[in-house]
Short mmCIF file of C-alpha atoms in Angstrom, two decimals:
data_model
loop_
_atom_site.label_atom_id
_atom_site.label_comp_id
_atom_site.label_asym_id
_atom_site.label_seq_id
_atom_site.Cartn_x
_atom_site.Cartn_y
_atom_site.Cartn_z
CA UNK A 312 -18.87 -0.27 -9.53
CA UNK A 313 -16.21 -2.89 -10.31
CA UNK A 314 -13.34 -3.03 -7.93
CA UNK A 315 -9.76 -3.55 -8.85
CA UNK A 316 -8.87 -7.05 -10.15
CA UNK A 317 -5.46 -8.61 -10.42
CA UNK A 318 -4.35 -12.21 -12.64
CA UNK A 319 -3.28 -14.61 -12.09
CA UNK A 320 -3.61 -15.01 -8.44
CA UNK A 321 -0.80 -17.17 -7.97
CA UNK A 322 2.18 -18.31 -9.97
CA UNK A 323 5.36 -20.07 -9.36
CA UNK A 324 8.18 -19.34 -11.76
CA UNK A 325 12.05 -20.63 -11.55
CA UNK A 326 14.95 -18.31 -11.43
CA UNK A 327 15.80 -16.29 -15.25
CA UNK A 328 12.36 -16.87 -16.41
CA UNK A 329 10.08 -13.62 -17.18
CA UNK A 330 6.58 -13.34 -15.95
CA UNK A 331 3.82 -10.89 -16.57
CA UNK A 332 1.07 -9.76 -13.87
CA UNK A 333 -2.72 -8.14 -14.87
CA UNK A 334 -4.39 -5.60 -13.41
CA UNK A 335 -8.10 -4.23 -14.34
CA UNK A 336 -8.00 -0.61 -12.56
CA UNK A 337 -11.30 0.51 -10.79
CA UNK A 338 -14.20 1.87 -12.80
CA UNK A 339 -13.62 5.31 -13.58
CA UNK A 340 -10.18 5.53 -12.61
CA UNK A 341 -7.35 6.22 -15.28
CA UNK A 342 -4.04 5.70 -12.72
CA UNK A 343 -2.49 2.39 -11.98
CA UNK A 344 0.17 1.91 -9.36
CA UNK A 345 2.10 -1.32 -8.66
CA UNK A 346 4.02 -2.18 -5.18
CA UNK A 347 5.62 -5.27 -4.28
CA UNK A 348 5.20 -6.87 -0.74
CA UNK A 349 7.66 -8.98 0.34
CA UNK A 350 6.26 -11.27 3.15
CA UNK A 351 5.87 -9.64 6.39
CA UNK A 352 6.52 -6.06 5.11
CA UNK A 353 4.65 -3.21 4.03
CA UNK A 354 3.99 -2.72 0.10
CA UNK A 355 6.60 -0.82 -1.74
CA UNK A 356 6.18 1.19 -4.23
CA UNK A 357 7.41 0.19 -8.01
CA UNK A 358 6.09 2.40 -10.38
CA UNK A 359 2.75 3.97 -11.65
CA UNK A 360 1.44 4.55 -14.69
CA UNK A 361 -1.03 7.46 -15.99
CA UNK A 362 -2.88 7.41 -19.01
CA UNK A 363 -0.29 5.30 -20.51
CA UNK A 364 2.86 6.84 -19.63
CA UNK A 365 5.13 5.92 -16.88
CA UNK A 366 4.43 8.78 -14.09
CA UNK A 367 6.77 7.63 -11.13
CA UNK A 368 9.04 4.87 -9.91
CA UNK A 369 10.49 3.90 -6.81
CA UNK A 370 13.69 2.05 -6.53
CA UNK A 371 14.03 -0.90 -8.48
CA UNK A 372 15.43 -1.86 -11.67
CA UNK A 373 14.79 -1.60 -14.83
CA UNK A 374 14.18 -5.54 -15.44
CA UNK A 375 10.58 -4.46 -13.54
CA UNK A 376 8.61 -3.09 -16.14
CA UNK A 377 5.29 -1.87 -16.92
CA UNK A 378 2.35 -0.78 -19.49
CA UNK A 379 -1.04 0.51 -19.57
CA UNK A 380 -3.40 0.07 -21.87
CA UNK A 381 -6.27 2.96 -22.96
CA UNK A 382 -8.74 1.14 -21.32
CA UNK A 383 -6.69 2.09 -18.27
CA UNK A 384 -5.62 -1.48 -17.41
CA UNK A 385 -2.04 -2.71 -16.70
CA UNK A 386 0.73 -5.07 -16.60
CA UNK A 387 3.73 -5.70 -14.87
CA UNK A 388 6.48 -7.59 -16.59
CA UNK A 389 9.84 -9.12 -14.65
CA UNK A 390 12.57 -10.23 -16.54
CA UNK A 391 15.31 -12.35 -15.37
CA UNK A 392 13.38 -13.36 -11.98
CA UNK A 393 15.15 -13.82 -8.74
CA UNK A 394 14.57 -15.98 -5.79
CA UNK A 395 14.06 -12.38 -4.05
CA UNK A 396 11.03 -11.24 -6.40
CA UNK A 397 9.01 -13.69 -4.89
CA UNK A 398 6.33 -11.45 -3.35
CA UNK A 399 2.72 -10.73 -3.11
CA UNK A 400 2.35 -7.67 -6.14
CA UNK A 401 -0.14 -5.46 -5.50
CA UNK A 402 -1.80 -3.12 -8.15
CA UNK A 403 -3.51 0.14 -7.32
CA UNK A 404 -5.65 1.80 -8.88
CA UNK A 405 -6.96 6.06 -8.26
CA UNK A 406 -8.38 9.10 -10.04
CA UNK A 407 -5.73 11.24 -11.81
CA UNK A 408 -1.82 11.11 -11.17
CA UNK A 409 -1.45 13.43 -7.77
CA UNK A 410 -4.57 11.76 -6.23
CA UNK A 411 -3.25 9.94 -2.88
CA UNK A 412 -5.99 7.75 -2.35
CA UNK A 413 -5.11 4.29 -3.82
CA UNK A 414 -7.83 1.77 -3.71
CA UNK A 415 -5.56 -2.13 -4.14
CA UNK A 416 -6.13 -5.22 -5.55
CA UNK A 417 -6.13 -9.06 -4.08
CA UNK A 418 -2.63 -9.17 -5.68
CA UNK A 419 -0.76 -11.74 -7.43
CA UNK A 420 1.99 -14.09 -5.12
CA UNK A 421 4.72 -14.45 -7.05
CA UNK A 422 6.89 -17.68 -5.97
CA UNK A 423 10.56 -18.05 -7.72
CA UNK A 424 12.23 -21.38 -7.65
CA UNK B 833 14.09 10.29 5.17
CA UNK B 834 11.21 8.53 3.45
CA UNK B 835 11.02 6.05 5.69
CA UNK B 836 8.04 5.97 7.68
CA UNK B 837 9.00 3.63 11.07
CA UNK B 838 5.76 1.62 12.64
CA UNK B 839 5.29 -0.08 16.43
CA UNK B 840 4.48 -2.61 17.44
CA UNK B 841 5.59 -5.12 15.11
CA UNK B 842 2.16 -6.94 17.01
CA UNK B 843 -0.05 -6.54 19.49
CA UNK B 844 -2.71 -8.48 21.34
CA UNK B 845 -5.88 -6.59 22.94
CA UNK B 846 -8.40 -8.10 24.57
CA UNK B 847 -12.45 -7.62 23.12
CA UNK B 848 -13.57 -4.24 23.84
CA UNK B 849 -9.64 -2.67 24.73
CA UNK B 850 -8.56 0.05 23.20
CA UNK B 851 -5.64 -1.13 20.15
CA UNK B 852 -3.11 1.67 19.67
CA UNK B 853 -0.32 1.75 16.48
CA UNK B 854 2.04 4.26 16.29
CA UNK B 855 3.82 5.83 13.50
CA UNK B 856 6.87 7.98 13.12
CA UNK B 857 8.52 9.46 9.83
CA UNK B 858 11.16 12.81 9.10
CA UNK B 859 10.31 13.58 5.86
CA UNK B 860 8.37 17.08 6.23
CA UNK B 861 7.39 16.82 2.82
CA UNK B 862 4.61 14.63 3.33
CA UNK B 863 1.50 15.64 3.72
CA UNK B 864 -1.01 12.71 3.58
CA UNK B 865 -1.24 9.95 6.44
CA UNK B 866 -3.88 7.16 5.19
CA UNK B 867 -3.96 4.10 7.65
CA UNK B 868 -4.24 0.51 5.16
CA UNK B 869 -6.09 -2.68 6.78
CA UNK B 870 -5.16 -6.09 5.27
CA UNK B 871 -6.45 -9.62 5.89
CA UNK B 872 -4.86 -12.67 5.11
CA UNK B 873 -4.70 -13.36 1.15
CA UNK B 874 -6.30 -9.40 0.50
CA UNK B 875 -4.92 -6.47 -0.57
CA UNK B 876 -4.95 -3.65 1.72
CA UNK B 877 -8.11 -1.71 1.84
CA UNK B 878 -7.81 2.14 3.17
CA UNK B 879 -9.47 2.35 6.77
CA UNK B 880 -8.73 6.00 7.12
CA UNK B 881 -6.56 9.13 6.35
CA UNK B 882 -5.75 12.62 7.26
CA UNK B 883 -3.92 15.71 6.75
CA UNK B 884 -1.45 17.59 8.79
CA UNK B 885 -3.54 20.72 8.92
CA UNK B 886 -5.92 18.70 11.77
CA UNK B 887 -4.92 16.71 14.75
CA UNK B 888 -7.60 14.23 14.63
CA UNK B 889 -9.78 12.44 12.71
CA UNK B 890 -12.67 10.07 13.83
CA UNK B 891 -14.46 7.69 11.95
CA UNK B 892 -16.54 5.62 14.05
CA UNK B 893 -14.39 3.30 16.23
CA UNK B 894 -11.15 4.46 14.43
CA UNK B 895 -9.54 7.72 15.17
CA UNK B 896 -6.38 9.31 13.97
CA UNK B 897 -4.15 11.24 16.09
CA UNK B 898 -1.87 13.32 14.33
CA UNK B 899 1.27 15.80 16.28
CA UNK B 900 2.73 17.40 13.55
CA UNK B 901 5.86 18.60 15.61
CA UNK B 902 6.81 15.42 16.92
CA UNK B 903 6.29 14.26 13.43
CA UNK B 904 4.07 10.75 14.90
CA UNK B 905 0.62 10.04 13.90
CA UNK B 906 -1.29 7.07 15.74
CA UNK B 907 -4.52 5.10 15.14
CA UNK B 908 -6.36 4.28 17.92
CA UNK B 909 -9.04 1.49 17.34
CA UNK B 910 -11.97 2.02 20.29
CA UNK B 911 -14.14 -1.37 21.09
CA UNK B 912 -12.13 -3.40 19.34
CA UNK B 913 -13.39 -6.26 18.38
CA UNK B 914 -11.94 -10.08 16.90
CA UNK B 915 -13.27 -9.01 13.30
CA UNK B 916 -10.24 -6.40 13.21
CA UNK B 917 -7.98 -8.73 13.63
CA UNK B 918 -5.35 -8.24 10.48
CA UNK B 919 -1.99 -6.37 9.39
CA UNK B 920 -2.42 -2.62 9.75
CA UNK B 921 -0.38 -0.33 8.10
CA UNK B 922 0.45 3.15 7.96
CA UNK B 923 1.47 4.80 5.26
CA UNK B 924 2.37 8.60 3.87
CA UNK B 925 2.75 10.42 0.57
CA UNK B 926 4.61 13.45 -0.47
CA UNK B 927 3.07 17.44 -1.50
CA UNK B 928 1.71 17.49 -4.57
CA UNK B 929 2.70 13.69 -4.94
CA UNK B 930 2.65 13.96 -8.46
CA UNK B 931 4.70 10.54 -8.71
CA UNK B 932 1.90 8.41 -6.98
CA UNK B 933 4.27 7.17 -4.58
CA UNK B 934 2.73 6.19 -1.23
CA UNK B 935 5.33 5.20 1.55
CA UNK B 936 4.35 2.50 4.23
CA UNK B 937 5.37 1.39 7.42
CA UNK B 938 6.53 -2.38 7.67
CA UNK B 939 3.53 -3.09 9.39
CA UNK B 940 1.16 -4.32 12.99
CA UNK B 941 -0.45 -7.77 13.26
CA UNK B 942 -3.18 -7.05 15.63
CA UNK B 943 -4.88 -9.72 17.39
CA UNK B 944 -8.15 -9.23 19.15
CA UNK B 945 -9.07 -12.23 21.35
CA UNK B 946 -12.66 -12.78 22.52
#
């Protein structure tokens, strides 16, 4: 069984640029979630994604935005980056859209300049 | 009211003590309380969860305490031991949490010295 995988692991962007994250969802599992973790806080939640259709999102704007793919993988794409996006963004991957149990990725730290 | 609040911020326990993390949130909504361990450069990786219909849940040197009417849940590491030294977090989701929206604590750096 393949665990979740994130790309790239790290990436330093400047300030207005757009970047896109990568995340392979567990074997099996057709719901992708994405948080952001600002350092020395707890993940919060972005969005999530199930079977290719946006299923929730938390509180942030629309320049975060997202896809999957129908082999249940997933990106994240920023536009207009700002110094504060720069986070560790984890992706999390679980069995249908109400399941709770969210297995995460290594993440991808995102430094803005 | 979907905050979930988190103490200590971090704690030291000697090898073998007993490390205790406590969690408090208001939302009555919720209805699942995993507990999230993360080490330095990881993502979190679920250590345990449980359900308001139970007060506790063991699974070998972790156990969950759960008081529904004080609306606190607490995870009690037994033996511990420097390996579980990392960030733990608690964390809760919603009935029915149809949105996938899991709602975390800001987090304990545990230290374990030997």
């Amino acid at each position: 069984e393949t665990g979740v995988t994130q790309s790239p692991t790290h990436l330093i962007k400047t300030r207005g640029q757009q970047v896109t994250l990568r995340c392979s969802s567990q074997s099996g599992h057709n719901t992708v979630s994405w948080y952001q973790q600002a350092l020395g806080q707890g993940p919060q939640f972005i969005f999530q994604y199930y079977r290719e259709e946006e299923n929730g999102r938390g509180n942030f704007p629309p320049r975060f935005s997202g896809l999957q793919f129908p082999n249940y993988s997933s990106e994240l794409n920023v536009n207009a980056l700002e110094l504060d996006d720069s986070a560790l963004y984890l992706c999390a991957s679980s069995l249908g859209r109400g399941s709770e149990t969210q297995y995460f990725g290594p993440g991808t730290r995102l430094l803005v300049l | 009211q979907q905050q979930v609040k988190q103490s200590p911020q971090s704690l030291i326990v000697q090898k073998g003590g007993i490390s205790i993390i406590n969690c408090a949130y208001e939302n009555t909504a919720f209805d699942y309380f995993p507990w999230y361990q993360q080490f330095p450069g990881k993502g979190p990786a679920l250590l345990i969860a449980i359900r308001p219909d139970v007060s506790e849940k063991k699974e070998g040197r972790f156990t969950i305490s759960f008081n529904k009417s004080a609306k606190q849940f607490s995870l009690h590491i037994m033996d511990s031991q420097p390996g579980d030294s990392a960030t733990y977090f608690c964390a809760a989701s919603p009935v029915d949490n149809q949105g996938g929206k899991l709602i975390f604590g800001q987090g304990t750096e545990l230290s374990v010295k030997p």
